[in-house]
Short mmCIF file of N, CA, C and O and ligand atoms in Angstrom, two decimals:
data_model
loop_
_atom_site.label_atom_id
_atom_site.label_comp_id
_atom_site.label_asym_id
_atom_site.label_seq_id
_atom_site.Cartn_x
_atom_site.Cartn_y
_atom_site.Cartn_z
N MET A 1 -12.24 12.27 -11.22
CA MET A 1 -10.81 12.53 -11.38
C MET A 1 -10.07 11.21 -11.48
O MET A 1 -10.34 10.27 -10.74
N SER A 2 -9.17 11.07 -12.40
CA SER A 2 -8.36 9.86 -12.42
C SER A 2 -6.97 10.23 -11.90
O SER A 2 -6.61 11.38 -11.84
N GLY A 3 -6.23 9.24 -11.51
CA GLY A 3 -4.92 9.49 -10.94
C GLY A 3 -4.91 9.05 -9.49
O GLY A 3 -5.87 8.48 -8.99
N TYR A 4 -3.82 9.32 -8.87
CA TYR A 4 -3.67 8.92 -7.48
C TYR A 4 -2.99 10.05 -6.72
O TYR A 4 -2.44 10.97 -7.32
N GLN A 5 -3.02 9.94 -5.41
CA GLN A 5 -2.37 10.97 -4.60
C GLN A 5 -1.23 10.36 -3.81
O GLN A 5 -1.33 9.24 -3.33
N ARG A 6 -0.19 11.14 -3.68
CA ARG A 6 0.91 10.76 -2.79
C ARG A 6 0.63 11.39 -1.44
O ARG A 6 0.34 12.58 -1.36
N ILE A 7 0.72 10.58 -0.40
CA ILE A 7 0.41 11.09 0.93
C ILE A 7 1.51 10.71 1.92
O ILE A 7 2.26 9.76 1.70
N GLY A 8 1.56 11.45 3.00
CA GLY A 8 2.52 11.15 4.07
C GLY A 8 1.94 10.16 5.05
O GLY A 8 0.79 9.73 4.94
N ILE A 9 2.74 9.82 6.03
CA ILE A 9 2.37 8.76 6.98
C ILE A 9 1.13 9.11 7.80
O ILE A 9 0.23 8.29 7.96
N ALA A 10 1.06 10.33 8.29
CA ALA A 10 -0.08 10.67 9.16
C ALA A 10 -1.39 10.53 8.39
O ALA A 10 -2.36 9.97 8.90
N GLU A 11 -1.38 11.01 7.17
CA GLU A 11 -2.60 10.91 6.36
C GLU A 11 -2.90 9.44 6.02
O GLU A 11 -4.05 9.00 6.04
N ALA A 12 -1.85 8.70 5.71
CA ALA A 12 -2.03 7.29 5.38
C ALA A 12 -2.65 6.55 6.57
O ALA A 12 -3.55 5.73 6.39
N GLN A 13 -2.16 6.85 7.74
CA GLN A 13 -2.70 6.17 8.92
C GLN A 13 -4.17 6.53 9.13
O GLN A 13 -4.98 5.68 9.49
N ALA A 14 -4.49 7.78 8.90
CA ALA A 14 -5.88 8.21 9.09
C ALA A 14 -6.80 7.52 8.07
O ALA A 14 -7.88 7.04 8.41
N ILE A 15 -6.36 7.45 6.83
CA ILE A 15 -7.20 6.83 5.79
C ILE A 15 -7.30 5.33 6.02
O ILE A 15 -8.37 4.73 5.89
N ALA A 16 -6.18 4.72 6.40
CA ALA A 16 -6.18 3.27 6.62
C ALA A 16 -7.11 2.89 7.76
O ALA A 16 -7.64 1.77 7.80
N ALA A 17 -7.31 3.80 8.69
CA ALA A 17 -8.16 3.50 9.84
C ALA A 17 -9.65 3.58 9.49
O ALA A 17 -10.50 3.14 10.26
N ARG A 18 -9.95 4.14 8.33
CA ARG A 18 -11.36 4.26 7.93
C ARG A 18 -11.93 2.91 7.54
O ARG A 18 -11.27 2.12 6.87
N GLU A 19 -13.16 2.73 7.91
CA GLU A 19 -13.90 1.52 7.53
C GLU A 19 -13.90 1.37 6.01
O GLU A 19 -14.16 2.33 5.29
N GLY A 20 -13.56 0.18 5.55
CA GLY A 20 -13.67 -0.09 4.11
C GLY A 20 -12.41 0.17 3.31
O GLY A 20 -12.34 -0.17 2.14
N THR A 21 -11.41 0.77 3.93
CA THR A 21 -10.16 1.04 3.21
C THR A 21 -9.40 -0.27 2.97
O THR A 21 -9.30 -1.10 3.87
N ALA A 22 -8.87 -0.42 1.76
CA ALA A 22 -8.00 -1.56 1.49
C ALA A 22 -6.56 -1.07 1.60
O ALA A 22 -6.20 -0.02 1.05
N LEU A 23 -5.75 -1.83 2.32
CA LEU A 23 -4.36 -1.46 2.54
C LEU A 23 -3.47 -2.53 1.91
O LEU A 23 -3.52 -3.70 2.31
N LEU A 24 -2.70 -2.14 0.91
CA LEU A 24 -1.87 -3.10 0.19
C LEU A 24 -0.39 -2.86 0.46
O LEU A 24 0.09 -1.73 0.37
N ASP A 25 0.30 -3.93 0.75
CA ASP A 25 1.76 -3.91 0.94
C ASP A 25 2.34 -4.59 -0.29
O ASP A 25 2.10 -5.77 -0.52
N VAL A 26 3.10 -3.85 -1.11
CA VAL A 26 3.59 -4.41 -2.37
C VAL A 26 5.07 -4.78 -2.28
O VAL A 26 5.73 -4.95 -3.30
N ARG A 27 5.57 -4.92 -1.06
CA ARG A 27 6.95 -5.40 -0.88
C ARG A 27 6.97 -6.92 -1.09
O ARG A 27 5.92 -7.56 -1.22
N ASP A 28 8.17 -7.52 -1.06
CA ASP A 28 8.18 -8.96 -1.29
C ASP A 28 7.69 -9.70 -0.04
O ASP A 28 7.63 -9.13 1.06
N ALA A 29 7.36 -10.97 -0.25
CA ALA A 29 6.71 -11.75 0.81
C ALA A 29 7.60 -11.89 2.04
O ALA A 29 7.13 -11.91 3.17
N ARG A 30 8.90 -11.94 1.81
CA ARG A 30 9.81 -12.10 2.93
C ARG A 30 9.81 -10.85 3.81
O ARG A 30 9.76 -10.95 5.05
N ALA A 31 9.85 -9.70 3.18
CA ALA A 31 9.81 -8.45 3.95
C ALA A 31 8.49 -8.34 4.70
O ALA A 31 8.45 -7.93 5.87
N PHE A 32 7.43 -8.74 4.03
CA PHE A 32 6.10 -8.69 4.67
C PHE A 32 6.08 -9.59 5.91
O PHE A 32 5.56 -9.21 6.95
N ALA A 33 6.67 -10.79 5.77
CA ALA A 33 6.67 -11.74 6.89
C ALA A 33 7.47 -11.20 8.07
O ALA A 33 7.18 -11.51 9.22
N GLN A 34 8.44 -10.37 7.78
CA GLN A 34 9.27 -9.82 8.87
C GLN A 34 8.58 -8.67 9.60
O GLN A 34 9.00 -8.28 10.68
N GLY A 35 7.58 -8.12 8.98
CA GLY A 35 6.86 -7.03 9.63
C GLY A 35 6.05 -6.26 8.61
O GLY A 35 6.47 -6.10 7.47
N HIS A 36 4.87 -5.85 9.01
CA HIS A 36 4.01 -5.08 8.11
C HIS A 36 3.02 -4.28 8.93
O HIS A 36 2.90 -4.48 10.14
N VAL A 37 2.35 -3.38 8.26
CA VAL A 37 1.34 -2.58 8.94
C VAL A 37 0.12 -3.46 9.22
O VAL A 37 -0.29 -4.24 8.34
N ASP A 38 -0.43 -3.32 10.41
CA ASP A 38 -1.62 -4.10 10.77
C ASP A 38 -2.72 -3.93 9.72
O ASP A 38 -3.05 -2.80 9.35
N GLY A 39 -3.26 -5.04 9.29
CA GLY A 39 -4.38 -4.97 8.35
C GLY A 39 -3.95 -4.94 6.89
O GLY A 39 -4.80 -4.97 6.00
N ALA A 40 -2.64 -4.90 6.64
CA ALA A 40 -2.18 -4.85 5.24
C ALA A 40 -2.23 -6.23 4.61
O ALA A 40 -2.09 -7.25 5.28
N ARG A 41 -2.41 -6.20 3.32
CA ARG A 41 -2.42 -7.44 2.54
C ARG A 41 -1.23 -7.38 1.59
O ARG A 41 -1.03 -6.37 0.91
N ASN A 42 -0.46 -8.44 1.56
CA ASN A 42 0.74 -8.48 0.72
C ASN A 42 0.35 -8.93 -0.69
O ASN A 42 -0.22 -10.01 -0.88
N VAL A 43 0.65 -8.11 -1.66
CA VAL A 43 0.30 -8.45 -3.04
C VAL A 43 1.46 -8.14 -3.97
O VAL A 43 2.31 -7.30 -3.68
N GLY A 44 1.47 -8.85 -5.09
CA GLY A 44 2.51 -8.62 -6.09
C GLY A 44 1.89 -8.34 -7.44
O GLY A 44 0.66 -8.40 -7.61
N GLU A 45 2.77 -8.07 -8.39
CA GLU A 45 2.30 -7.71 -9.73
C GLU A 45 1.38 -8.77 -10.35
O GLU A 45 0.43 -8.45 -11.04
N LYS A 46 1.70 -10.04 -10.06
CA LYS A 46 0.92 -11.13 -10.65
C LYS A 46 -0.54 -11.09 -10.23
O LYS A 46 -1.41 -11.58 -10.94
N GLU A 47 -0.77 -10.54 -9.06
CA GLU A 47 -2.15 -10.51 -8.55
C GLU A 47 -2.95 -9.31 -9.04
O GLU A 47 -4.15 -9.22 -8.78
N LEU A 48 -2.29 -8.41 -9.73
CA LEU A 48 -2.99 -7.19 -10.15
C LEU A 48 -4.27 -7.44 -10.93
O LEU A 48 -5.30 -6.83 -10.63
N PRO A 49 -4.26 -8.34 -11.92
CA PRO A 49 -5.51 -8.54 -12.68
C PRO A 49 -6.67 -8.97 -11.78
O PRO A 49 -7.79 -8.49 -11.94
N ASN A 50 -6.39 -9.86 -10.82
CA ASN A 50 -7.46 -10.29 -9.91
C ASN A 50 -7.88 -9.15 -8.99
O ASN A 50 -9.07 -8.97 -8.70
N LEU A 51 -6.90 -8.42 -8.52
CA LEU A 51 -7.22 -7.34 -7.57
C LEU A 51 -8.08 -6.26 -8.18
O LEU A 51 -8.98 -5.73 -7.53
N VAL A 52 -7.83 -5.91 -9.42
CA VAL A 52 -8.64 -4.86 -10.02
C VAL A 52 -10.09 -5.31 -10.19
O VAL A 52 -11.01 -4.49 -10.25
N GLU A 53 -10.30 -6.63 -10.25
CA GLU A 53 -11.67 -7.14 -10.31
C GLU A 53 -12.28 -7.25 -8.91
O GLU A 53 -13.46 -6.97 -8.71
N GLU A 54 -11.46 -7.64 -7.97
CA GLU A 54 -11.95 -8.00 -6.64
C GLU A 54 -12.22 -6.81 -5.73
O GLU A 54 -13.20 -6.78 -4.99
N LEU A 55 -11.34 -5.84 -5.75
CA LEU A 55 -11.45 -4.73 -4.79
C LEU A 55 -12.48 -3.70 -5.24
O LEU A 55 -12.72 -3.52 -6.44
N SER A 56 -13.05 -3.03 -4.24
CA SER A 56 -14.04 -2.00 -4.55
C SER A 56 -13.35 -0.79 -5.19
O SER A 56 -12.35 -0.29 -4.66
N LYS A 57 -13.89 -0.34 -6.29
CA LYS A 57 -13.28 0.80 -6.98
C LYS A 57 -13.61 2.13 -6.31
O LYS A 57 -12.99 3.15 -6.59
N SER A 58 -14.60 2.11 -5.44
CA SER A 58 -14.98 3.37 -4.80
C SER A 58 -14.41 3.51 -3.38
O SER A 58 -14.41 4.60 -2.81
N ALA A 59 -13.92 2.42 -2.82
CA ALA A 59 -13.35 2.49 -1.47
C ALA A 59 -11.91 3.00 -1.54
O ALA A 59 -11.23 2.79 -2.54
N PRO A 60 -11.45 3.65 -0.47
CA PRO A 60 -10.05 4.09 -0.48
C PRO A 60 -9.09 2.91 -0.59
O PRO A 60 -9.33 1.84 -0.01
N LEU A 61 -8.03 3.13 -1.33
CA LEU A 61 -7.01 2.11 -1.53
C LEU A 61 -5.66 2.74 -1.21
O LEU A 61 -5.22 3.68 -1.88
N VAL A 62 -5.02 2.25 -0.15
CA VAL A 62 -3.74 2.80 0.29
C VAL A 62 -2.65 1.77 0.00
O VAL A 62 -2.78 0.60 0.38
N ILE A 63 -1.61 2.20 -0.69
CA ILE A 63 -0.56 1.28 -1.12
C ILE A 63 0.78 1.75 -0.58
O ILE A 63 1.14 2.93 -0.73
N TYR A 64 1.51 0.82 0.02
CA TYR A 64 2.87 1.19 0.44
C TYR A 64 3.87 0.13 -0.04
O TYR A 64 3.51 -1.04 -0.25
N CYS A 65 5.11 0.55 -0.21
CA CYS A 65 6.20 -0.36 -0.58
C CYS A 65 7.32 -0.15 0.43
O CYS A 65 7.06 0.02 1.62
N TYR A 66 8.56 -0.14 -0.02
CA TYR A 66 9.66 0.07 0.93
C TYR A 66 9.83 1.56 1.24
O TYR A 66 9.87 1.96 2.40
N HIS A 67 9.92 2.33 0.18
CA HIS A 67 10.21 3.75 0.38
C HIS A 67 9.26 4.71 -0.33
O HIS A 67 9.40 5.91 -0.22
N GLY A 68 8.35 4.16 -1.10
CA GLY A 68 7.38 5.03 -1.75
C GLY A 68 7.55 5.20 -3.25
O GLY A 68 6.92 6.07 -3.85
N ASN A 69 8.40 4.36 -3.85
CA ASN A 69 8.57 4.45 -5.30
C ASN A 69 7.68 3.45 -6.04
O ASN A 69 6.84 3.84 -6.84
N SER A 70 7.86 2.17 -5.76
CA SER A 70 7.06 1.20 -6.51
C SER A 70 5.58 1.27 -6.17
O SER A 70 4.74 0.89 -6.99
N SER A 71 5.25 1.78 -5.01
CA SER A 71 3.82 1.94 -4.70
C SER A 71 3.17 2.91 -5.70
O SER A 71 1.98 2.78 -6.00
N GLN A 72 3.95 3.83 -6.23
CA GLN A 72 3.38 4.75 -7.23
C GLN A 72 3.07 4.02 -8.53
O GLN A 72 2.09 4.34 -9.20
N PHE A 73 3.90 3.06 -8.86
CA PHE A 73 3.64 2.24 -10.04
C PHE A 73 2.29 1.52 -9.88
O PHE A 73 1.45 1.53 -10.78
N TYR A 74 2.09 0.90 -8.73
CA TYR A 74 0.83 0.20 -8.48
C TYR A 74 -0.35 1.18 -8.44
O TYR A 74 -1.42 0.90 -8.99
N ALA A 75 -0.14 2.29 -7.79
CA ALA A 75 -1.23 3.27 -7.66
C ALA A 75 -1.69 3.74 -9.04
O ALA A 75 -2.89 3.90 -9.30
N ARG A 76 -0.73 3.94 -9.93
CA ARG A 76 -1.06 4.40 -11.29
C ARG A 76 -1.92 3.36 -12.00
O ARG A 76 -2.87 3.69 -12.70
N ILE A 77 -1.58 2.11 -11.81
CA ILE A 77 -2.34 1.04 -12.47
C ILE A 77 -3.77 0.98 -11.94
O ILE A 77 -4.74 0.91 -12.71
N PHE A 78 -3.92 1.04 -10.61
CA PHE A 78 -5.28 1.00 -10.06
C PHE A 78 -6.08 2.21 -10.54
O PHE A 78 -7.26 2.07 -10.91
N ALA A 79 -5.46 3.35 -10.54
CA ALA A 79 -6.18 4.56 -10.99
C ALA A 79 -6.60 4.41 -12.45
O ALA A 79 -7.72 4.77 -12.83
N ALA A 80 -5.73 3.83 -13.25
CA ALA A 80 -6.04 3.65 -14.67
C ALA A 80 -7.19 2.66 -14.87
O ALA A 80 -7.85 2.68 -15.91
N HIS A 81 -7.43 1.81 -13.87
CA HIS A 81 -8.54 0.86 -13.96
C HIS A 81 -9.80 1.38 -13.28
O HIS A 81 -10.71 0.61 -12.99
N GLY A 82 -9.83 2.64 -13.00
CA GLY A 82 -11.07 3.24 -12.51
C GLY A 82 -11.22 3.35 -11.02
O GLY A 82 -12.28 3.73 -10.52
N PHE A 83 -10.16 3.03 -10.28
CA PHE A 83 -10.23 3.22 -8.82
C PHE A 83 -10.19 4.72 -8.54
O PHE A 83 -9.32 5.44 -9.05
N ALA A 84 -11.14 5.15 -7.72
CA ALA A 84 -11.35 6.59 -7.58
C ALA A 84 -10.55 7.23 -6.47
O ALA A 84 -10.34 8.44 -6.46
N ASP A 85 -10.08 6.43 -5.54
CA ASP A 85 -9.52 6.99 -4.31
C ASP A 85 -8.23 6.24 -3.95
O ASP A 85 -8.21 5.44 -3.02
N VAL A 86 -7.19 6.49 -4.72
CA VAL A 86 -5.96 5.71 -4.61
C VAL A 86 -4.82 6.56 -4.02
O VAL A 86 -4.62 7.71 -4.43
N TYR A 87 -4.10 5.96 -3.08
CA TYR A 87 -3.03 6.69 -2.39
C TYR A 87 -1.75 5.88 -2.39
O TYR A 87 -1.76 4.67 -2.11
N SER A 88 -0.65 6.54 -2.66
CA SER A 88 0.67 5.95 -2.53
C SER A 88 1.36 6.63 -1.35
O SER A 88 1.38 7.86 -1.24
N VAL A 89 1.91 5.81 -0.47
CA VAL A 89 2.47 6.34 0.78
C VAL A 89 3.93 6.75 0.59
O VAL A 89 4.81 5.90 0.37
N ASP A 90 4.20 8.03 0.66
CA ASP A 90 5.57 8.53 0.58
C ASP A 90 6.37 8.03 1.79
O ASP A 90 5.90 8.10 2.92
N GLY A 91 7.55 7.52 1.51
CA GLY A 91 8.39 7.01 2.60
C GLY A 91 8.18 5.53 2.87
O GLY A 91 9.00 4.89 3.50
N GLY A 92 7.04 4.99 2.38
CA GLY A 92 6.77 3.57 2.47
C GLY A 92 6.80 3.01 3.88
O GLY A 92 6.60 3.72 4.87
N TYR A 93 7.05 1.72 3.94
CA TYR A 93 7.02 1.04 5.23
C TYR A 93 8.08 1.59 6.17
O TYR A 93 7.87 1.67 7.39
N GLU A 94 9.22 1.93 5.61
CA GLU A 94 10.31 2.44 6.45
C GLU A 94 9.86 3.67 7.23
O GLU A 94 10.17 3.82 8.41
N ALA A 95 9.13 4.53 6.58
CA ALA A 95 8.64 5.73 7.27
C ALA A 95 7.48 5.38 8.19
O ALA A 95 7.35 5.93 9.29
N TRP A 96 6.64 4.47 7.75
CA TRP A 96 5.44 4.13 8.52
C TRP A 96 5.84 3.52 9.87
O TRP A 96 5.28 3.86 10.91
N ARG A 97 6.80 2.62 9.85
CA ARG A 97 7.14 1.97 11.12
C ARG A 97 7.93 2.90 12.03
O ARG A 97 8.01 2.67 13.23
N GLY A 98 8.51 3.94 11.46
CA GLY A 98 9.14 4.96 12.29
C GLY A 98 10.56 4.62 12.68
O GLY A 98 11.00 3.47 12.55
N PRO A 99 11.30 5.61 13.16
CA PRO A 99 12.72 5.42 13.47
C PRO A 99 12.96 4.51 14.67
O PRO A 99 14.03 3.97 14.83
N ASN A 100 11.95 4.33 15.49
CA ASN A 100 12.16 3.54 16.71
C ASN A 100 11.79 2.08 16.54
O ASN A 100 11.77 1.33 17.50
N ALA A 101 11.47 1.68 15.33
CA ALA A 101 10.96 0.33 15.13
C ALA A 101 12.00 -0.58 14.46
O ALA A 101 11.67 -1.61 13.95
N ALA A 102 13.24 -0.18 14.48
CA ALA A 102 14.26 -0.96 13.78
C ALA A 102 14.39 -2.37 14.33
O ALA A 102 14.54 -3.32 13.58
N ALA A 103 14.30 -2.51 15.62
CA ALA A 103 14.42 -3.83 16.21
C ALA A 103 13.03 -4.39 16.51
O ALA A 103 12.21 -3.70 17.11
N PRO A 104 12.77 -5.62 16.07
CA PRO A 104 11.47 -6.21 16.39
C PRO A 104 11.34 -6.32 17.91
O PRO A 104 12.32 -6.65 18.58
N SER A 105 10.16 -6.03 18.40
CA SER A 105 10.01 -6.08 19.85
C SER A 105 9.93 -7.52 20.33
O SER A 105 9.21 -8.33 19.75
N ALA A 106 10.66 -7.83 21.34
CA ALA A 106 10.64 -9.17 21.91
C ALA A 106 9.45 -9.30 22.85
O ALA A 106 9.11 -8.33 23.52
N PRO A 107 8.82 -10.47 22.87
CA PRO A 107 7.66 -10.62 23.76
C PRO A 107 8.07 -10.62 25.22
O PRO A 107 9.20 -10.90 25.56
O1 THJ B 1 10.00 0.12 -2.75
S1 THJ B 1 10.71 1.24 -3.34
O2 THJ B 1 10.52 1.23 -4.79
O3 THJ B 1 10.32 2.51 -2.78
S2 THJ B 1 12.61 0.99 -2.98
#
């Protein structure tokens, strides 16, 4: 099957926790530096050609952005390059971090 799936946060968290899953954060570097999901890798459009060569096409690939729109753009591209298990996270990072995460926690 080609294409990608849109998934919610609970499913995204479950898939991201699986061994071998690649988790991509496609927001800008500044947003990533301010906070991101553990284990995520920050990537941009320029890196797409390298990523389609580098990442496993059979391993799950979970992509999130700010709200779940641009991650679909990336997901479509990976799927078109033969990635079999591609997910775009509905709600993006904003949903993933949850309503209680607005303020960074102080040490
Ligand atoms: O990152 S976004 O396209 O969902 S605003």
